[in-house]
Amino acid sequence: MIHWLTYLFSTVLINDSPEPQFQEQTLDSNIEIGYGLAIGDVNGDGKPDILLADKKEFVWYRNGDWQRFVMVENLTESDNVCIAARDINGDGKVEVAVGAQWNPSETVNKQKSGSVHYLIRPDDPTQTWEPVKLHHEPTVHRMRWVKAAEDLFHLVVLPLHGQGNKGGAGEGVKVIAYEQEDEKGRQWKNWVIDQSMHVTHNMDPVPGEKGEALHIGGKEGVKTFTYEDGDWRSGSKEGWLINEYGFGEIRIGKGAKGKPFLTGVEPFHGPTLSVYTSEEDQPFALGNLNRTVLTAAMKQGHGLATGDLLNMGMDQIVVGWREPNDNGDLGIKILVPQEDGSWEKHWLDKNGMACEDLKVADLDGDGKPEIIASGRASKNLKIYWNKSY
């Protein structure tokens, strides 16, 4: 077990213009898998903390001294798999939900596969949190808090497969929304918002006019949902934003002049990073998108984020993969858009991070987003402090 106040530093310098420059800090070199990350203020001190879904523990690391605290351990027989954290009631502290009993090959038996729990915070958040068991389907895999409307948040949960699904065929995935009905968090209603996709892998909520639009990626492509008249609805043409390629990870970024783009790992755990853009005078919608392959040299692509790390006025892409590729390399790269429409690729971490998940967030309040990543085979959790400008 490492001492939590002992940090390992190194500097990553990338010599191109604009020049990404990051200082690497290892918070934990003893995690078991690092299935999922979330960022948010756990203790109400105004600083974002790091939350982690590890194999048998849900933990958080306190911003500043980065001390590690266990929220819940040994929640289910099988592994933990996902975590969602967001302040949904405006008190300055995140609410936390978690998913466990990770058993992707069991798509029928709900007792042996999948779990969803809301965690009730204690008065002292460094102590054990109380899990409240919620409805679940088999193969629970991803969850996010999504802003449906002003002062209304839903927990949206994605199973990997539909119930009884075999080989990506059969019943569609039940995308489930949960809404809190009491102040404490013991009573929740839930309903299915979609069951048209097979093998869903990840999702990304994006701010809209009233709430957030929700983009879900999976075997058949990407669908978009918005909250209208009391329910989540897909748009025209059955809500498909993309329906020609399958996806694992997806993220929406901000391009030049604020125009959105979508980037994704294709297909499920695939080698390909793509970006989808539309012409300046065309809406960002099915039929108007141009696909560009940025790389096809990953193996087990599994971490993806967008953010303006370099103060360019548009987003860059951060992507990670967890197994050595044909060149024997794994890690994280930053891709920077160029004036001619190309993307420059820069190593952030070469062979030091078998990336399972990553996030982008400003951890020290200097206006420059950091990169936070957890590693599977590398068994580590790192912050890459932004020193780029």
XYZ file of C-alpha atoms in Angstrom:
389
model
C 0.000 0.000 0.000
C 1.473 3.382 -0.935
C 1.630 6.311 1.442
C -1.054 8.695 0.225
C 1.063 11.793 0.781
C 3.950 10.485 -1.300
C 3.699 11.571 -4.914
C 5.635 10.491 -7.974
C 6.300 13.344 -10.407
C 7.554 13.461 -13.949
C 7.173 15.988 -16.742
C 5.780 15.280 -20.177
C 6.963 17.783 -22.792
C 5.573 17.667 -26.295
C 7.419 19.837 -28.769
C 4.832 21.092 -31.214
C 2.811 24.282 -31.477
C 0.578 24.745 -29.600
C 2.648 22.809 -27.108
C 0.865 20.491 -24.678
C 2.874 20.358 -21.473
C 1.772 18.325 -18.483
C 3.247 17.356 -15.136
C 2.393 13.810 -14.173
C 1.432 12.883 -10.620
C 0.705 9.328 -9.488
C -1.941 9.338 -6.765
C -2.227 5.598 -6.366
C -0.089 2.792 -7.761
C -2.059 0.018 -6.108
C -5.535 0.028 -7.651
C -6.895 -3.297 -8.860
C -8.656 -2.363 -12.108
C -9.926 1.233 -12.049
C -13.163 0.541 -13.911
C -14.544 4.091 -13.848
C -13.856 7.669 -12.768
C -16.019 10.608 -11.722
C -15.071 14.148 -10.716
C -16.940 16.329 -8.201
C -16.859 18.035 -4.828
C -17.449 15.336 -2.237
C -16.823 17.259 1.007
C -18.153 20.711 0.081
C -14.856 22.597 0.247
C -15.323 24.061 -3.239
C -12.653 21.858 -4.841
C -13.340 18.923 -7.186
C -12.336 15.526 -5.840
C -11.684 12.287 -7.719
C -14.024 9.302 -7.318
C -13.110 5.810 -8.501
C -14.951 2.546 -9.062
C -12.339 -0.100 -8.354
C -12.741 -3.870 -8.337
C -14.249 -4.207 -4.846
C -14.217 -0.632 -3.500
C -15.818 2.680 -4.374
C -13.400 5.342 -3.161
C -12.690 9.055 -3.331
C -9.462 11.044 -3.208
C -9.577 14.388 -1.402
C -8.373 17.360 -3.437
C -5.237 18.842 -1.878
C -3.632 16.037 0.095
C -5.257 13.385 -2.158
C -5.945 11.116 0.785
C -7.999 8.074 -0.188
C -11.308 7.235 1.529
C -13.442 4.126 1.043
C -17.135 4.875 0.528
C -18.392 1.295 0.112
C -16.598 -2.036 -0.245
C -17.692 -5.561 -1.180
C -21.087 -4.303 -2.294
C -21.798 -7.347 -4.481
C -20.273 -10.752 -5.138
C -18.881 -9.756 -8.542
C -16.870 -6.652 -9.393
C -17.900 -3.024 -9.260
C -18.090 -1.415 -12.687
C -19.282 2.226 -12.769
C -19.862 5.390 -10.738
C -21.732 8.674 -11.273
C -21.224 11.808 -9.182
C -22.899 15.213 -9.553
C -24.464 17.893 -7.393
C -28.138 17.430 -8.255
C -29.696 19.440 -5.409
C -27.516 22.566 -5.383
C -25.916 22.082 -1.966
C -22.377 22.137 -3.359
C -21.735 18.438 -2.746
C -22.096 15.569 -5.185
C -24.701 12.861 -5.028
C -23.265 9.455 -5.883
C -24.690 6.386 -7.596
C -22.797 3.202 -8.373
C -23.111 0.034 -10.448
C -21.707 -3.373 -9.559
C -22.194 -7.172 -9.878
C -20.330 -6.935 -13.193
C -21.032 -10.182 -15.038
C -21.342 -9.375 -18.755
C -21.793 -12.975 -19.889
C -24.925 -13.412 -17.747
C -27.722 -11.578 -19.555
C -30.738 -13.315 -17.966
C -30.368 -13.703 -14.201
C -30.727 -10.358 -12.391
C -29.405 -11.829 -9.158
C -26.142 -12.861 -10.755
C -25.635 -9.860 -13.042
C -25.985 -6.136 -12.501
C -26.761 -3.805 -9.623
C -27.627 -0.128 -9.151
C -27.225 1.604 -5.788
C -27.624 5.168 -4.603
C -25.168 6.042 -1.827
C -26.491 8.094 1.101
C -23.713 10.298 2.428
C -22.866 10.242 6.136
C -22.346 13.469 8.090
C -18.631 12.849 7.653
C -18.062 11.840 4.002
C -14.745 10.198 4.894
C -16.729 7.471 6.638
C -18.737 4.612 5.085
C -21.720 5.601 2.912
C -25.060 3.757 3.025
C -26.046 1.940 -0.196
C -29.705 1.970 -1.266
C -30.548 -0.787 -3.724
C -32.464 0.327 -6.832
C -34.068 -1.558 -9.707
C -31.594 -2.960 -12.217
C -31.273 -5.058 -15.354
C -28.509 -7.600 -16.038
C -25.102 -6.370 -17.290
C -25.299 -2.842 -15.809
C -22.252 -1.100 -17.297
C -22.445 2.732 -17.397
C -24.356 5.476 -15.587
C -24.500 9.281 -15.680
C -26.437 12.025 -13.919
C -28.175 13.991 -16.680
C -29.874 17.378 -16.375
C -33.342 16.846 -17.799
C -34.654 20.352 -17.090
C -34.097 23.231 -14.685
C -33.672 21.770 -11.179
C -34.361 18.233 -12.420
C -31.707 15.538 -12.752
C -32.093 11.920 -13.749
C -29.724 9.028 -13.272
C -29.480 7.256 -16.633
C -28.163 3.683 -16.579
C -26.928 1.623 -19.530
C -26.682 -2.152 -19.389
C -24.190 -3.596 -21.847
C -26.736 -6.061 -23.290
C -30.473 -6.488 -23.479
C -31.922 -9.121 -21.171
C -31.355 -12.548 -22.724
C -29.278 -10.989 -25.496
C -26.749 -13.390 -27.067
C -23.900 -12.249 -29.279
C -25.343 -8.775 -29.575
C -28.694 -10.058 -30.861
C -32.085 -10.491 -29.248
C -33.782 -8.093 -26.862
C -32.727 -4.470 -27.035
C -30.926 -2.754 -24.167
C -33.271 -1.163 -21.648
C -31.946 2.363 -21.150
C -33.363 3.270 -17.740
C -33.920 6.682 -16.141
C -34.238 7.104 -12.354
C -35.764 10.085 -10.559
C -35.448 10.751 -6.830
C -38.789 11.016 -5.024
C -37.754 11.798 -1.450
C -35.228 14.130 0.143
C -33.002 11.423 1.594
C -32.690 9.288 -1.514
C -34.447 6.104 -0.439
C -37.356 6.331 -2.874
C -36.848 6.376 -6.636
C -39.054 5.876 -9.640
C -37.648 4.430 -12.852
C -38.767 3.840 -16.411
C -37.383 2.637 -19.720
C -36.577 5.471 -22.116
C -35.371 3.343 -25.032
C -34.999 -0.308 -26.031
C -33.953 -0.040 -29.674
C -30.183 -0.474 -29.358
C -28.125 -3.660 -28.937
C -24.825 -3.602 -27.023
C -24.578 -0.064 -25.659
C -21.232 1.021 -24.266
C -21.171 4.684 -23.228
C -23.010 8.009 -23.294
C -22.387 11.742 -23.113
C -24.787 14.463 -21.881
C -24.349 17.828 -23.615
C -25.834 21.178 -22.478
C -28.839 22.366 -24.463
C -31.340 25.203 -24.244
C -33.240 23.902 -21.203
C -31.400 20.818 -20.027
C -28.952 18.409 -21.580
C -29.190 16.290 -24.694
C -28.072 12.713 -24.150
C -25.999 10.877 -26.757
C -25.744 7.083 -26.440
C -23.240 5.006 -28.395
C -23.435 1.316 -29.159
C -23.377 -1.475 -31.709
C -25.640 0.252 -34.261
C -24.324 3.799 -33.890
C -25.258 6.866 -31.846
C -28.736 7.988 -30.782
C -29.707 11.349 -29.319
C -32.379 11.978 -26.665
C -33.866 15.154 -25.212
C -36.294 15.575 -22.318
C -39.678 16.832 -23.503
C -43.149 16.760 -21.936
C -42.068 14.628 -19.004
C -40.032 11.984 -20.842
C -36.831 11.395 -22.780
C -37.508 11.296 -26.498
C -35.447 10.606 -29.579
C -35.644 13.083 -32.429
C -36.397 12.718 -36.104
C -35.459 9.510 -37.968
C -35.751 7.550 -34.717
C -33.134 9.707 -33.053
C -30.080 8.386 -34.879
C -27.195 10.814 -35.117
C -24.960 8.141 -36.699
C -26.110 4.696 -37.846
C -23.370 3.381 -40.144
C -20.674 2.524 -37.575
C -20.615 0.905 -34.152
C -19.148 2.665 -31.127
C -17.599 1.986 -27.756
C -16.659 5.373 -26.312
C -18.277 8.608 -27.546
C -17.822 12.264 -26.631
C -19.148 15.532 -28.008
C -16.630 18.367 -28.413
C -16.705 22.029 -29.394
C -15.057 22.872 -32.692
C -14.323 26.175 -34.424
C -16.984 28.839 -33.852
C -18.636 26.591 -31.283
C -19.733 24.019 -33.867
C -20.094 20.590 -32.219
C -18.216 17.513 -33.296
C -18.490 13.898 -32.182
C -15.498 11.699 -31.555
C -15.657 7.988 -30.884
C -13.790 4.745 -30.459
C -14.944 2.373 -33.191
C -16.160 -0.319 -32.785
C -16.649 -1.749 -29.270
C -13.139 -1.740 -27.672
C -11.872 -0.966 -31.141
C -8.610 0.305 -32.656
C -10.116 3.302 -34.432
C -10.586 6.878 -33.261
C -12.905 8.834 -35.539
C -14.308 12.353 -35.614
C -17.620 13.460 -37.142
C -18.158 17.048 -38.252
C -20.671 18.958 -40.322
C -20.172 21.847 -42.707
C -20.526 25.335 -41.258
C -23.891 25.934 -42.944
C -25.310 22.475 -42.136
C -26.960 21.284 -38.897
C -25.177 18.656 -36.833
C -27.518 15.813 -37.739
C -27.856 12.470 -39.491
C -27.009 12.808 -43.179
C -24.871 15.906 -42.725
C -21.856 14.417 -40.989
C -18.395 13.845 -42.416
C -16.353 11.009 -40.883
C -12.576 11.254 -40.530
C -10.399 8.480 -39.109
C -7.763 9.997 -36.803
C -5.982 6.754 -35.944
C -6.536 3.020 -36.262
C -3.483 2.050 -34.208
C -5.008 1.488 -30.779
C -5.777 -1.792 -29.076
C -8.717 -1.909 -26.676
C -9.547 1.790 -26.935
C -11.278 2.564 -23.660
C -10.831 6.154 -22.455
C -12.019 9.288 -24.238
C -12.561 12.957 -23.418
C -12.746 16.355 -25.094
C -11.741 19.736 -23.700
C -9.862 22.918 -24.473
C -6.593 21.986 -22.785
C -4.500 24.470 -24.769
C -6.667 27.623 -24.679
C -7.345 27.404 -28.416
C -11.002 28.382 -28.294
C -11.902 24.869 -29.481
C -11.614 21.407 -27.995
C -8.862 18.862 -28.324
C -9.349 15.089 -27.993
C -7.753 12.868 -25.347
C -7.859 9.120 -26.021
C -6.407 6.107 -24.217
C -6.118 2.386 -24.784
C -5.357 -0.439 -22.422
C -3.396 -3.111 -24.325
C -0.160 -2.869 -26.361
C -0.814 -2.194 -30.053
C 1.129 -3.619 -32.991
C 4.067 -1.401 -32.045
C 3.966 -2.651 -28.473
C 2.666 0.669 -27.120
C -0.266 1.606 -24.923
C -1.183 4.813 -23.126
C -2.817 8.165 -23.795
C -2.544 10.604 -26.679
C -3.749 14.182 -27.181
C -5.020 15.130 -30.631
C -4.917 18.817 -31.541
C -6.969 20.294 -34.424
C -5.029 22.217 -37.074
C -6.077 25.014 -39.406
C -6.059 22.693 -42.428
C -8.503 20.312 -40.786
C -5.929 17.710 -39.772
C -5.189 16.641 -36.198
C -1.704 16.563 -34.671
C -1.074 13.600 -32.349
C 1.009 13.917 -29.177
C 1.863 11.340 -26.539
C 0.698 12.258 -23.069
C 1.713 8.960 -21.464
C 3.577 6.326 -23.458
C 3.467 2.876 -21.824
C 2.804 4.204 -18.336
C -1.010 4.021 -18.350
C -3.070 1.037 -19.520
C -6.033 3.349 -19.775
C -9.367 2.079 -18.530
C -11.024 5.486 -18.072
C -10.106 9.156 -18.211
C -11.659 12.528 -17.425
C -10.850 16.191 -18.069
C -11.425 18.710 -15.245
C -9.793 21.787 -13.713
C -8.630 20.471 -10.355
C -6.679 23.466 -9.036
C -8.907 26.339 -10.177
C -6.348 27.975 -12.476
C -8.640 27.769 -15.509
C -6.529 25.082 -17.194
C -8.124 21.612 -17.371
C -6.196 18.637 -16.081
C -6.397 15.042 -17.337
C -7.182 12.277 -14.842
C -6.761 8.620 -15.803
C -7.009 5.166 -14.256
C -5.066 2.176 -15.540
C -6.123 -1.453 -15.752
C -2.969 -3.563 -16.263
C -0.826 -0.668 -14.991
C -2.933 -0.535 -11.793
C -2.490 3.197 -11.295
C -4.350 6.475 -10.928
C -2.697 9.625 -12.282
C -3.282 13.348 -12.625
C -1.628 15.112 -15.545
C -1.351 18.728 -14.393
C -1.787 21.222 -17.216
C 1.291 23.469 -17.633
C 0.653 24.219 -21.293
C 0.160 28.012 -21.163
